[in-house]
Amino acid sequence: MYRTYHRIHTSAASSLVHLAVLVLTAFLCVAVSASEVAQLVADLGGPDGQARIRARQLLPRYGEAAVEGLLPLLASGDFAVKRTAFNVLADIANGLVAKDQETVSATESDRARFVKQVSALLAVDQAAEMKLEALKLLPIVFQDTDDFSPIVALLSDPSLREKARETLEQIGTHGACRQLLTATADPTVDPEFVVALIRSVGRLRQNESALRLLGLTTHSNPRVRVAAAQSLAWMGHPDLYPSLKSVVQNATPDTQAEAFDAVYRYAASLVQSGGNWDLAMRIYGEMLAAAPTSPLKSAALMGLGIYGDSTSVPVIVGALNGADATLVDAAAMALGSVQGREAVRAVKTAFPSLSPSAQEGLVAIWGQRKEKEALDLITGFLKSNEPHMRISAIRAIANIGSGEAFPALMEIAKSGSEDERALALKTAVSIANSMDKVGNPAEAGKAYLSLYEMAPDDDVRRTALKGISEAPLPEAFDVAKASIDKPELKDVGAIALAGIAGALAKAGDAAKSNEAMELLRAVQVAPETLVELAKRLQAAGVPADLSNMLGVVKVWQIVGPFDWKTDQDWDTAFVGEPKIDLAASLSAGNNTVQWKKVVTADPVGLVDLAGNLGQRDRCFGYAYAVVEVPEAIDAQVRLGSDDGNKVWINGTVVCENRVDRGAALDQDKANIHLNKGRNEILVKISQGGGGWCFCLRLATENGAGLVFTQPE
């Protein structure tokens, strides 16, 4: 028994000692913290800039414990001190309500103490500037459990009431909303401030304010009535309409526009809240009939247009009887805004009864909306007797961008005025381009062909030919054929003809496809155009025996690399040239190399030596080919190389150029003679560094590709 008691006694004593240590430690920490806070506050208000910066950074960590020392600094005559103190307090306030803040372990009591300390600055004996600072801080942390009375008291102070109202609105809680509503009933408050209070309530959008606001719609002051109506408008409850309608009916001239605005916004809320569309449409109709001015009627018309359907169209049209220009524009905008195919059809039905001004406005709006459903009616406008109507129609068609209007545009391009023709052609180009981009090449090709036939100058013809080259069709053969005889159109016409040759081949018209190829062989164009032609022919799927209009040599035997040690190696016969033995194994430094076959698929016959022989610097490679021609012929060998080259034709050197360059078509040319039947070509290509390739073609003197075959 004694031992048990002793053990308990000893344990209790130990616990008491431990508790005392904890209490003492906590006390010392608090003391140290208080001391640190006091020093940091002093530094914040002191002259030392570095110390102030450090205090600004550290003080928010102490949370509510730093508030008491910071508040007096809000009255500092030094603006920098005053602003910094406010910013620290704002940081502390945010920390007190932050759910994930790390630096301060805030409690509800800390937040409440902060509110109480800051609210004390609103006391009657405090300076106005201190009250203003407090009003800016309180919304950060204020809750409905806090005491509103210090803020509410300022609503009676003419110099601070606006700031107090703003503070309550920023707090934005149910309690703050109730305080604002309560203040509206104060008989000592003038109507203008009541209006401000009501608008704050409206911005808070709290359902429980509805009853009080509804009562204010019968206030003796018209501005108060309108403010209440505007603040109720967002609710979208059908029972509110009689009260809001009464506000409109009892509005004074200076409040009439705002009263109607409140009802219009209320009708929009009815639609958006769902289930009250019929009532909203009825409201717009009633307001349209009741509105005394065109601007107020216009607003009702726009409501009918934005939210209405086909049933709204007769109401809108009916408003145009005797309407002025402002209302005509609004009605056109409203009719153009009505959504749905049925609505557009209803508007089209009513269209003939509209004034010319309304019709023109509606056409413009349909164009902006890209309303294809109305395209037939818009296209009909191109036949109007009024030039401005035709221009409006062209612009609308340009916005819609449909090929259905293309024939009508072409008619305008033929017979319209200078301005109409220019605009019609520009629109036609835009529509053709858009058709091509959306994957309708056949229609785009027809559009480009029509554009070419109607083009007033070569600039438009070039545009049309470029379009035809992107969307070729057999029917464009004659146009492209004629264009290559015109120097200013030759290049772009040849590219178009290349695409058309492919289209003809696909269509099974071999005769015309062959004719197109012969024309292309004969035409003299720039080298860059030749490159484009080769690409187009290959992409068009023209058979290989037709597509090689450049006379490109594509089948080669290549070998290498051989070291290039000195310039004398240009004359070193690494492969025993000019005699070639394709079966031989050749010595290349420490390696043995053999000839291998390469068939290039490149449109201009580019042979990649680096890719086939290996990437090396300072070396040579060789390429050997055989071509067969039906008759002996004088021709040209045309070569592009990266880097230099040396060329043998049937064992004779015909070209040598020791250069360092990138490859391009036809960089070097040499006149040659080819024998009937078999002819041998040997090329030696140097490699300094970087790319290593060449391309070779056989051509007539004027650059047309030579016809030949290559044994496989």
XYZ file of C-alpha atoms in Angstrom:
712
model
C 0.000 0.000 0.000
C 2.759 2.445 0.872
C 4.591 1.771 -2.332
C 1.506 2.376 -4.451
C 0.818 5.729 -2.745
C 4.416 6.784 -3.156
C 4.353 5.963 -6.813
C 1.194 8.038 -7.385
C 2.534 10.901 -5.342
C 5.805 10.915 -7.212
C 3.991 10.862 -10.567
C 1.772 13.783 -9.590
C 4.748 15.811 -8.454
C 6.529 15.125 -11.707
C 3.499 16.269 -13.711
C 3.264 19.505 -11.771
C 6.915 20.247 -12.406
C 6.482 19.525 -16.112
C 3.430 21.813 -16.280
C 5.332 24.586 -14.570
C 8.136 24.282 -17.088
C 5.663 24.506 -19.981
C 3.983 27.567 -18.509
C 7.326 29.273 -17.936
C 8.479 28.436 -21.446
C 5.277 29.786 -22.941
C 5.598 32.952 -20.898
C 9.160 33.483 -22.066
C 8.149 32.871 -25.700
C 5.327 35.386 -25.403
C 7.670 37.871 -23.822
C 10.263 37.339 -26.477
C 7.610 37.582 -29.211
C 6.158 40.759 -27.718
C 9.623 42.220 -27.534
C 10.332 41.267 -31.118
C 6.991 42.716 -32.288
C 7.640 45.979 -30.464
C 11.071 46.274 -32.075
C 9.749 45.478 -35.545
C 6.926 48.015 -35.155
C 9.468 50.608 -34.063
C 11.616 49.743 -37.094
C 8.597 50.063 -39.377
C 7.970 53.594 -38.136
C 11.660 54.503 -37.967
C 13.999 56.231 -40.422
C 16.160 53.194 -41.278
C 15.049 52.000 -44.739
C 16.627 48.555 -44.447
C 15.123 47.982 -41.023
C 11.727 49.065 -42.357
C 11.950 46.553 -45.214
C 12.818 43.770 -42.773
C 9.938 44.763 -40.498
C 7.554 44.773 -43.475
C 8.557 41.217 -44.291
C 8.469 39.803 -40.742
C 5.521 41.493 -39.024
C 2.745 39.613 -40.882
C 4.099 36.398 -39.310
C 3.025 37.530 -35.848
C -0.586 37.895 -36.913
C -3.046 39.490 -34.504
C -0.293 40.006 -31.903
C 1.146 42.809 -34.052
C -2.122 44.709 -34.610
C -2.121 46.845 -31.475
C 1.304 48.278 -32.265
C 0.555 48.812 -35.950
C -2.739 50.696 -35.703
C -1.238 53.988 -34.430
C 1.072 54.051 -37.452
C -1.983 54.574 -39.672
C -1.957 58.185 -38.429
C 1.712 58.719 -39.307
C 2.583 61.891 -41.151
C 5.050 59.889 -43.221
C 3.031 58.527 -46.137
C 5.424 55.626 -46.696
C 5.104 54.525 -43.058
C 1.331 54.897 -43.179
C 0.970 52.847 -46.385
C 3.349 50.147 -45.207
C 1.537 49.781 -41.891
C -1.765 49.468 -43.735
C -0.349 46.825 -46.062
C 0.972 44.788 -43.128
C -2.435 44.993 -41.438
C -4.100 43.887 -44.658
C -1.726 40.919 -44.867
C -2.559 39.993 -41.267
C -6.278 40.314 -41.988
C -6.000 38.018 -44.987
C -4.003 35.565 -42.916
C -6.701 35.486 -40.270
C -9.290 34.295 -42.744
C -7.074 32.196 -45.046
C -7.796 28.497 -44.793
C -4.370 27.400 -45.937
C -2.137 30.109 -44.444
C 1.085 28.681 -43.034
C 2.792 31.429 -41.077
C 0.086 32.133 -38.499
C -2.038 29.675 -36.575
C -5.131 31.861 -36.550
C -8.227 31.197 -34.460
C -11.715 32.644 -34.551
C -10.887 34.638 -31.416
C -7.865 36.168 -33.212
C -10.104 37.268 -36.066
C -12.738 38.672 -33.709
C -10.082 40.603 -31.743
C -8.726 42.044 -34.993
C -12.226 43.249 -35.964
C -12.770 44.745 -32.521
C -9.421 46.564 -32.512
C -9.930 47.968 -36.010
C -13.584 48.872 -35.309
C -12.368 50.969 -32.383
C -10.897 53.343 -34.960
C -14.472 54.208 -35.982
C -15.232 55.790 -32.616
C -16.511 59.349 -32.601
C -13.278 60.749 -31.174
C -11.099 59.208 -33.907
C -9.787 61.259 -36.824
C -11.557 60.891 -40.165
C -8.455 59.499 -41.849
C -8.241 56.699 -39.260
C -11.889 55.856 -39.886
C -11.255 55.636 -43.597
C -8.358 53.236 -43.058
C -10.496 51.078 -40.787
C -13.318 50.968 -43.335
C -10.885 49.606 -45.922
C -9.592 46.870 -43.608
C -12.839 45.581 -42.147
C -14.316 43.961 -45.299
C -11.389 41.553 -45.361
C -12.287 39.861 -42.072
C -15.778 41.004 -41.099
C -18.486 38.376 -40.451
C -22.132 38.478 -39.421
C -21.160 37.550 -35.856
C -19.306 40.860 -35.513
C -20.771 44.147 -34.329
C -22.059 46.240 -37.254
C -22.951 49.261 -35.118
C -19.654 51.184 -35.528
C -20.019 51.003 -39.307
C -23.766 51.675 -39.328
C -23.266 54.769 -37.137
C -21.221 56.312 -39.960
C -24.195 56.087 -42.337
C -25.477 59.216 -40.565
C -22.220 61.091 -41.114
C -22.508 63.079 -44.381
C -18.725 63.033 -44.887
C -18.285 59.283 -44.363
C -21.598 57.693 -45.247
C -20.565 56.776 -48.788
C -17.475 54.990 -47.509
C -19.548 53.221 -44.859
C -22.057 52.122 -47.519
C -19.239 50.840 -49.717
C -17.810 48.924 -46.754
C -21.105 47.195 -46.053
C -21.460 46.324 -49.722
C -17.916 44.931 -49.778
C -18.601 42.853 -46.662
C -21.509 41.494 -48.663
C -22.951 39.144 -46.048
C -26.627 38.666 -45.233
C -26.124 40.828 -42.176
C -24.520 43.607 -44.212
C -27.431 43.490 -46.659
C -29.917 43.789 -43.789
C -28.062 46.801 -42.422
C -28.234 48.515 -45.808
C -31.956 47.801 -46.093
C -32.609 49.012 -42.549
C -30.847 52.265 -43.333
C -33.218 52.923 -46.239
C -36.085 53.251 -43.738
C -34.375 56.007 -41.762
C -36.562 59.104 -42.311
C -33.568 61.391 -41.783
C -31.721 59.935 -44.793
C -32.191 61.946 -47.985
C -33.591 60.160 -51.074
C -30.350 60.329 -53.045
C -28.534 58.316 -50.394
C -31.475 55.928 -50.150
C -31.001 55.313 -53.881
C -27.319 54.552 -53.295
C -28.204 52.142 -50.465
C -30.776 50.366 -52.643
C -28.308 49.933 -55.482
C -25.796 48.392 -53.079
C -28.488 45.927 -52.011
C -29.227 45.133 -55.641
C -25.584 44.393 -56.368
C -25.488 41.930 -53.461
C -28.295 39.904 -55.095
C -29.753 38.301 -51.984
C -33.248 36.847 -52.230
C -34.273 37.873 -48.725
C -34.024 41.526 -49.741
C -36.895 41.120 -52.226
C -39.767 41.928 -49.865
C -38.184 45.134 -48.570
C -37.243 46.246 -52.083
C -40.731 45.481 -53.299
C -42.124 47.830 -50.678
C -39.798 50.572 -51.930
C -41.308 50.378 -55.451
C -44.223 52.424 -54.051
C -41.988 55.000 -52.341
C -43.029 58.624 -52.694
C -39.755 59.495 -54.435
C -39.637 58.387 -58.109
C -35.882 57.850 -58.072
C -36.190 55.543 -55.084
C -38.925 53.592 -56.870
C -36.765 53.155 -59.957
C -33.702 52.128 -57.906
C -35.816 49.477 -56.156
C -37.088 48.214 -59.516
C -33.568 47.999 -60.911
C -32.375 46.126 -57.817
C -35.208 43.612 -58.184
C -34.676 43.055 -61.913
C -32.063 40.306 -61.536
C -34.429 37.998 -59.629
C -36.526 36.967 -62.621
C -39.554 36.007 -60.507
C -42.870 36.276 -62.412
C -44.745 37.774 -59.418
C -42.608 40.910 -59.542
C -43.908 42.167 -62.886
C -46.973 44.079 -61.644
C -44.834 46.140 -59.266
C -42.157 46.861 -61.869
C -44.795 47.740 -64.455
C -46.326 50.159 -61.967
C -42.920 51.845 -61.553
C -42.837 52.408 -65.317
C -46.372 53.743 -65.397
C -45.642 56.193 -62.577
C -42.199 57.247 -63.765
C -41.371 60.915 -64.166
C -39.720 62.193 -67.345
C -36.282 62.120 -65.709
C -36.692 58.528 -64.418
C -38.545 57.071 -67.385
C -35.513 55.613 -69.209
C -34.208 53.897 -66.049
C -37.661 52.524 -65.268
C -37.977 50.937 -68.707
C -34.410 49.642 -68.392
C -35.328 47.903 -65.145
C -38.245 46.116 -66.789
C -36.162 45.123 -69.823
C -33.472 43.624 -67.599
C -36.184 41.873 -65.597
C -37.594 40.320 -68.798
C -34.113 39.108 -69.733
C -33.790 37.545 -66.261
C -37.098 35.756 -66.787
C -35.766 34.152 -69.965
C -32.429 33.238 -68.412
C -33.972 31.736 -65.295
C -36.106 29.453 -67.498
C -39.798 28.653 -67.653
C -41.056 32.214 -68.158
C -40.288 32.876 -71.831
C -43.913 33.653 -72.721
C -44.144 36.275 -69.978
C -40.860 37.840 -71.070
C -42.067 38.149 -74.668
C -45.350 39.664 -73.457
C -43.410 42.200 -71.382
C -41.266 43.255 -74.344
C -44.422 43.609 -76.437
C -46.221 45.697 -73.790
C -43.204 47.917 -73.240
C -42.832 48.361 -77.001
C -46.418 49.613 -77.150
C -46.079 51.776 -74.037
C -42.643 53.304 -74.707
C -43.030 56.993 -75.603
C -39.721 57.414 -77.455
C -37.847 55.599 -80.226
C -34.804 54.728 -78.060
C -37.096 53.068 -75.484
C -38.978 51.228 -78.225
C -35.647 50.194 -79.765
C -34.599 48.526 -76.519
C -37.849 46.522 -76.471
C -37.320 45.523 -80.100
C -33.827 44.236 -79.311
C -35.225 42.140 -76.479
C -37.717 40.599 -78.906
C -34.922 40.004 -81.407
C -32.385 38.498 -79.025
C -34.769 36.254 -77.106
C -37.653 35.877 -79.546
C -38.559 33.345 -82.230
C -40.682 33.357 -85.365
C -43.738 34.521 -83.368
C -41.860 37.716 -82.495
C -41.393 38.713 -86.124
C -44.922 40.160 -86.675
C -44.605 42.200 -83.473
C -41.294 43.680 -84.629
C -42.576 44.364 -88.146
C -45.702 45.987 -86.750
C -43.601 48.532 -84.896
C -42.243 49.885 -88.186
C -45.457 51.638 -89.240
C -44.586 55.313 -89.284
C -41.290 54.647 -87.527
C -38.370 57.050 -87.663
C -34.863 56.143 -88.824
C -33.684 55.190 -85.331
C -36.490 52.682 -84.928
C -36.032 51.328 -88.451
C -32.400 50.515 -87.709
C -33.341 48.897 -84.401
C -36.092 46.830 -86.042
C -33.694 45.628 -88.742
C -31.186 44.683 -86.053
C -33.903 42.870 -84.096
C -35.168 40.974 -87.142
C -31.629 39.992 -87.982
C -31.064 38.748 -84.438
C -34.024 36.377 -84.230
C -32.635 32.853 -84.021
C -33.703 29.684 -85.837
C -34.496 28.720 -89.405
C -38.226 29.231 -88.905
C -37.572 32.739 -87.650
C -35.417 33.580 -90.665
C -38.132 32.246 -92.956
C -40.685 34.395 -91.174
C -38.479 37.451 -91.654
C -38.019 36.601 -95.336
C -41.806 36.406 -95.711
C -42.179 39.843 -94.157
C -39.223 41.255 -96.098
C -41.177 42.737 -99.059
C -43.315 44.779 -96.675
C -40.303 46.434 -95.064
C -39.033 49.847 -96.047
C -35.938 49.976 -98.287
C -33.921 51.260 -95.356
C -34.991 48.342 -93.153
C -34.311 45.908 -95.983
C -30.807 47.225 -96.490
C -30.072 47.096 -92.783
C -31.369 43.545 -92.568
C -29.237 42.416 -95.505
C -26.157 43.835 -93.786
C -27.020 42.068 -90.521
C -27.656 38.755 -92.277
C -24.254 39.112 -93.873
C -22.558 39.754 -90.531
C -24.320 36.712 -89.086
C -23.372 34.611 -92.148
C -27.042 33.722 -92.525
C -26.961 31.301 -95.449
C -30.699 30.686 -95.118
C -31.253 34.204 -96.459
C -28.699 33.980 -99.264
C -31.294 33.700 -102.042
C -32.977 36.893 -100.907
C -29.623 38.699 -100.553
C -28.526 37.520 -104.004
C -31.777 38.900 -105.415
C -30.707 42.304 -104.137
C -27.896 42.277 -106.708
C -30.593 43.115 -109.274
C -31.837 46.129 -107.330
C -32.124 49.441 -109.156
C -30.381 51.146 -106.243
C -26.552 51.054 -106.414
C -26.145 51.237 -102.626
C -28.467 48.228 -102.265
C -26.335 46.216 -104.692
C -23.173 47.170 -102.801
C -24.785 46.099 -99.510
C -25.712 42.755 -101.071
C -22.164 42.159 -102.366
C -20.736 42.880 -98.931
C -23.225 40.520 -97.298
C -22.348 37.777 -99.790
C -18.657 38.348 -99.047
C -19.309 37.741 -95.339
C -21.403 34.624 -95.966
C -18.814 33.246 -98.392
C -21.055 30.786 -100.239
C -20.370 29.596 -103.781
C -24.111 29.591 -104.502
C -23.902 33.327 -105.094
C -20.960 33.053 -107.502
C -22.929 33.217 -110.784
C -24.784 36.322 -109.614
C -21.511 37.932 -108.595
C -20.097 37.249 -112.052
C -23.068 39.044 -113.587
C -22.304 42.092 -111.449
C -18.656 41.791 -112.470
C -19.823 42.065 -116.105
C -22.432 44.762 -115.930
C -21.991 46.668 -112.659
C -20.431 50.035 -112.047
C -16.688 50.339 -111.580
C -17.003 50.123 -107.802
C -19.420 47.183 -108.033
C -17.177 45.273 -110.429
C -14.137 45.742 -108.214
C -16.009 44.649 -105.099
C -17.669 41.714 -106.892
C -14.324 40.434 -108.174
C -12.721 40.780 -104.758
C -15.643 38.904 -103.225
C -15.444 36.223 -105.906
C -11.754 35.645 -105.126
C -12.520 35.391 -101.423
C -15.359 32.909 -101.989
C -13.290 30.759 -104.350
C -10.443 30.665 -101.836
C -12.813 29.728 -99.035
C -14.349 26.890 -101.091
C -10.903 25.493 -101.792
C -9.944 25.645 -98.114
C -13.060 23.822 -96.937
C -12.402 20.860 -99.211
C -14.566 21.602 -102.232
C -11.951 21.718 -105.012
C -14.344 20.990 -107.867
C -16.560 23.971 -107.075
C -13.502 26.085 -106.274
C -12.000 25.200 -109.675
C -15.197 26.258 -111.446
C -15.226 29.492 -109.471
C -11.613 30.255 -110.396
C -12.355 29.468 -114.037
C -15.320 31.876 -114.034
C -13.131 34.446 -112.335
C -10.481 34.134 -115.048
C -13.048 34.524 -117.814
C -14.438 37.672 -116.158
C -11.100 39.128 -115.037
C -10.590 42.752 -116.091
C -6.788 42.647 -115.885
C -3.803 40.344 -115.583
C -3.567 40.723 -111.815
C -6.961 39.074 -111.417
C -6.080 36.506 -114.097
C -2.941 35.560 -112.199
C -5.007 35.157 -109.051
C -7.453 32.945 -110.941
C -4.668 30.836 -112.457
C -3.088 30.322 -109.046
C -6.465 29.130 -107.818
C -6.830 26.805 -110.800
C -3.403 25.330 -110.070
C -4.607 24.489 -106.534
C -7.977 23.177 -107.721
C -7.358 21.975 -111.300
C -10.152 20.640 -113.454
C -10.216 19.463 -117.107
C -12.509 22.314 -118.224
C -9.731 24.829 -117.510
C -7.426 23.357 -120.186
C -8.127 25.989 -122.852
C -7.671 28.870 -120.396
C -4.335 27.553 -119.143
C -3.206 26.741 -122.686
C -3.895 30.311 -123.789
C -2.198 31.793 -120.730
C 1.246 30.260 -121.435
C 1.443 32.309 -124.634
C 1.284 35.520 -122.587
C 4.640 36.547 -121.073
C 3.004 38.090 -118.006
C 0.998 34.918 -117.297
C 3.336 32.209 -118.605
C 4.846 31.012 -115.322
C 1.620 30.777 -113.343
C -0.212 29.442 -116.398
C 2.326 26.644 -116.803
C 1.885 25.607 -113.159
C -1.885 25.573 -113.649
C -1.472 23.514 -116.835
C 0.630 20.958 -114.939
C -2.223 20.414 -112.505
C -4.724 20.240 -115.352
C -2.582 17.584 -117.097
C -3.002 15.427 -114.016
C -6.746 16.106 -113.889
C -7.053 15.130 -117.565
C -5.115 11.922 -116.977
C -7.381 10.996 -114.067
C -10.428 11.771 -116.202
C -9.162 9.351 -118.884
C -8.490 12.031 -121.498
C -5.006 10.811 -122.489
C -4.920 12.880 -125.688
C -5.363 16.206 -123.956
C -3.135 15.177 -121.069
C -0.356 14.379 -123.598
C -1.017 17.677 -125.347
C -0.647 19.507 -122.038
C 2.666 17.763 -121.429
C 3.961 18.679 -124.873
C 3.003 22.284 -124.282
C 4.861 22.247 -120.990
C 7.952 20.745 -122.616
C 8.006 23.590 -125.116
C 7.410 26.484 -122.737
C 10.418 28.408 -121.472
C 10.059 29.362 -117.822
C 12.327 30.291 -114.931
C 14.197 27.473 -113.114
C 12.143 27.977 -109.958
C 9.004 27.491 -112.047
C 10.462 24.274 -113.449
C 10.946 23.021 -109.902
C 7.346 23.860 -109.073
C 6.168 22.158 -112.274
C 8.005 18.974 -111.379
C 6.442 18.963 -107.911
C 2.961 19.609 -109.279
C 3.226 16.856 -111.886
C 4.395 14.342 -109.332
C 1.698 15.363 -106.842
C -0.962 15.195 -109.583
C -0.160 11.543 -110.224
C 0.821 12.035 -113.870
C 2.404 8.772 -115.177
C 6.189 8.712 -114.910
C 6.707 8.618 -118.674
C 4.799 11.896 -118.915
C 5.797 13.633 -115.712
C 9.543 13.715 -116.495
C 9.094 16.797 -118.626
C 12.288 18.272 -117.178
C 14.382 15.480 -118.641
C 15.608 14.512 -115.190
C 17.972 11.542 -114.959
C 16.657 9.433 -112.083
C 18.375 6.024 -112.301
C 22.013 6.013 -111.190
C 24.824 3.777 -110.040
C 26.886 5.534 -107.337
C 30.123 4.765 -105.502
C 32.397 6.390 -102.906
C 33.566 8.115 -100.827
C 37.136 8.637 -102.013
C 39.488 10.839 -99.992
C 40.174 14.318 -101.362
C 43.645 15.123 -100.076
C 44.898 17.686 -102.595
C 43.501 19.556 -105.569
C 45.354 17.116 -107.822
C 42.735 14.552 -106.782
C 40.284 16.284 -109.110
C 42.239 14.499 -111.876
C 42.757 11.229 -109.992
C 40.893 8.379 -111.702
C 39.458 6.792 -108.560
C 37.063 4.590 -110.595
C 39.234 4.163 -113.691
C 37.307 6.828 -115.552
C 36.292 7.390 -118.189
C 35.886 3.584 -118.590
C 33.509 2.170 -115.963
C 33.214 -1.389 -114.674
C 30.131 -1.604 -112.485
C 31.153 -5.058 -111.278
C 34.550 -3.914 -110.000
C 35.467 -3.537 -106.328
C 37.268 -0.251 -105.796
C 39.846 0.819 -103.233
C 38.880 3.842 -101.166
C 41.622 4.446 -98.593
C 41.548 1.503 -96.211
C 38.126 0.437 -97.483
C 36.792 -1.421 -100.510
C 33.650 0.016 -102.100
C 31.308 -1.131 -104.871
C 28.803 0.503 -107.162
C 25.193 0.517 -105.959
C 21.967 1.473 -107.667
C 19.959 4.522 -106.625
C 16.610 5.621 -108.111
C 15.642 9.087 -106.968
C 11.975 9.925 -106.426
C 12.693 13.637 -106.090
C 10.701 15.766 -108.573
C 13.889 17.452 -109.859
C 16.020 14.317 -109.597
C 18.074 15.279 -106.553
C 20.447 12.453 -105.508
C 21.505 12.497 -101.853
C 25.111 11.276 -101.774
C 25.549 11.924 -98.061
C 22.533 9.744 -97.316
C 23.656 6.944 -99.634
C 27.457 6.994 -99.289
C 27.806 8.350 -95.765
C 28.386 11.798 -94.282
C 32.012 12.746 -94.885
C 34.126 15.857 -95.430
C 36.816 16.338 -98.079
C 35.936 13.497 -100.431
C 34.576 12.602 -103.885
C 31.676 10.484 -105.052
C 30.778 9.192 -108.500
C 27.450 8.634 -110.255
C 26.957 6.732 -113.522
C 23.860 6.557 -115.689
C 22.761 5.270 -119.084
C 20.158 7.047 -121.220
C 18.706 6.002 -124.557
C 17.352 8.390 -127.207
C 15.479 7.392 -130.394
C 17.602 9.581 -132.685
C 20.962 11.336 -132.452
C 20.472 14.858 -131.112
C 22.361 17.952 -130.013
C 21.307 18.866 -126.494
C 22.446 20.301 -123.191
C 23.411 18.706 -119.915
C 22.225 20.880 -117.021
C 23.611 20.191 -113.562
C 23.141 21.414 -110.013
C 25.646 20.223 -107.414
C 26.743 20.503 -103.793
C 29.688 21.040 -104.043
C 31.792 20.960 -107.298
C 31.438 18.660 -110.319
C 33.018 17.071 -113.353
C 30.906 15.501 -116.100
C 31.709 12.979 -118.846
C 29.322 12.222 -121.722
C 30.266 9.046 -123.575
C 33.783 9.250 -122.142
C 34.420 12.921 -122.924
C 34.635 15.648 -120.260
C 31.969 18.234 -121.105
C 31.814 20.221 -117.864
C 33.976 20.890 -114.795
C 33.315 23.387 -112.011
C 35.405 23.326 -108.835
C 33.135 25.259 -106.495
C 31.819 25.188 -102.926
C 28.041 25.756 -102.974
C 24.557 24.392 -102.331
C 22.718 22.598 -105.131
C 20.046 24.210 -107.322
C 18.529 23.343 -110.692
C 20.538 24.229 -113.836
C 23.563 25.820 -112.107
C 25.927 24.560 -114.846
C 25.130 23.990 -118.526
C 27.125 22.336 -121.302
C 26.299 21.635 -124.947
C 26.497 17.926 -125.776
C 25.780 15.466 -128.560
C 23.868 12.290 -127.837
C 24.129 9.265 -130.099
C 21.144 7.313 -131.281
C 20.439 4.638 -128.714
C 22.776 4.188 -125.715
C 24.664 7.090 -124.074
C 26.759 7.022 -120.903
C 26.908 9.796 -118.271
C 29.537 9.920 -115.520
C 29.539 12.593 -112.799
C 32.183 13.277 -110.156
C 30.911 15.338 -107.196
C 33.173 16.898 -104.568
C 32.308 17.224 -100.897
C 33.889 19.977 -98.834
C 31.526 19.766 -95.860
C 27.824 19.880 -95.005
C 25.382 18.799 -97.742
C 26.446 16.478 -100.569
C 24.109 15.973 -103.512
C 23.455 16.702 -107.182
C 20.708 16.766 -109.825
C 21.164 16.395 -113.574
C 18.813 16.788 -116.481
C 19.045 16.599 -120.267
C 17.377 19.424 -122.150
C 17.085 21.159 -125.486
C 18.838 24.459 -125.963
C 15.728 26.363 -124.873
C 15.518 24.380 -121.614
C 12.715 21.970 -122.501
C 13.284 18.507 -121.091
C 14.675 15.887 -123.479
C 12.676 12.714 -124.083
C 14.740 9.614 -123.263
C 14.495 6.287 -121.485
C 16.692 4.611 -118.909
C 17.199 0.861 -118.713
C 16.324 -0.454 -115.263
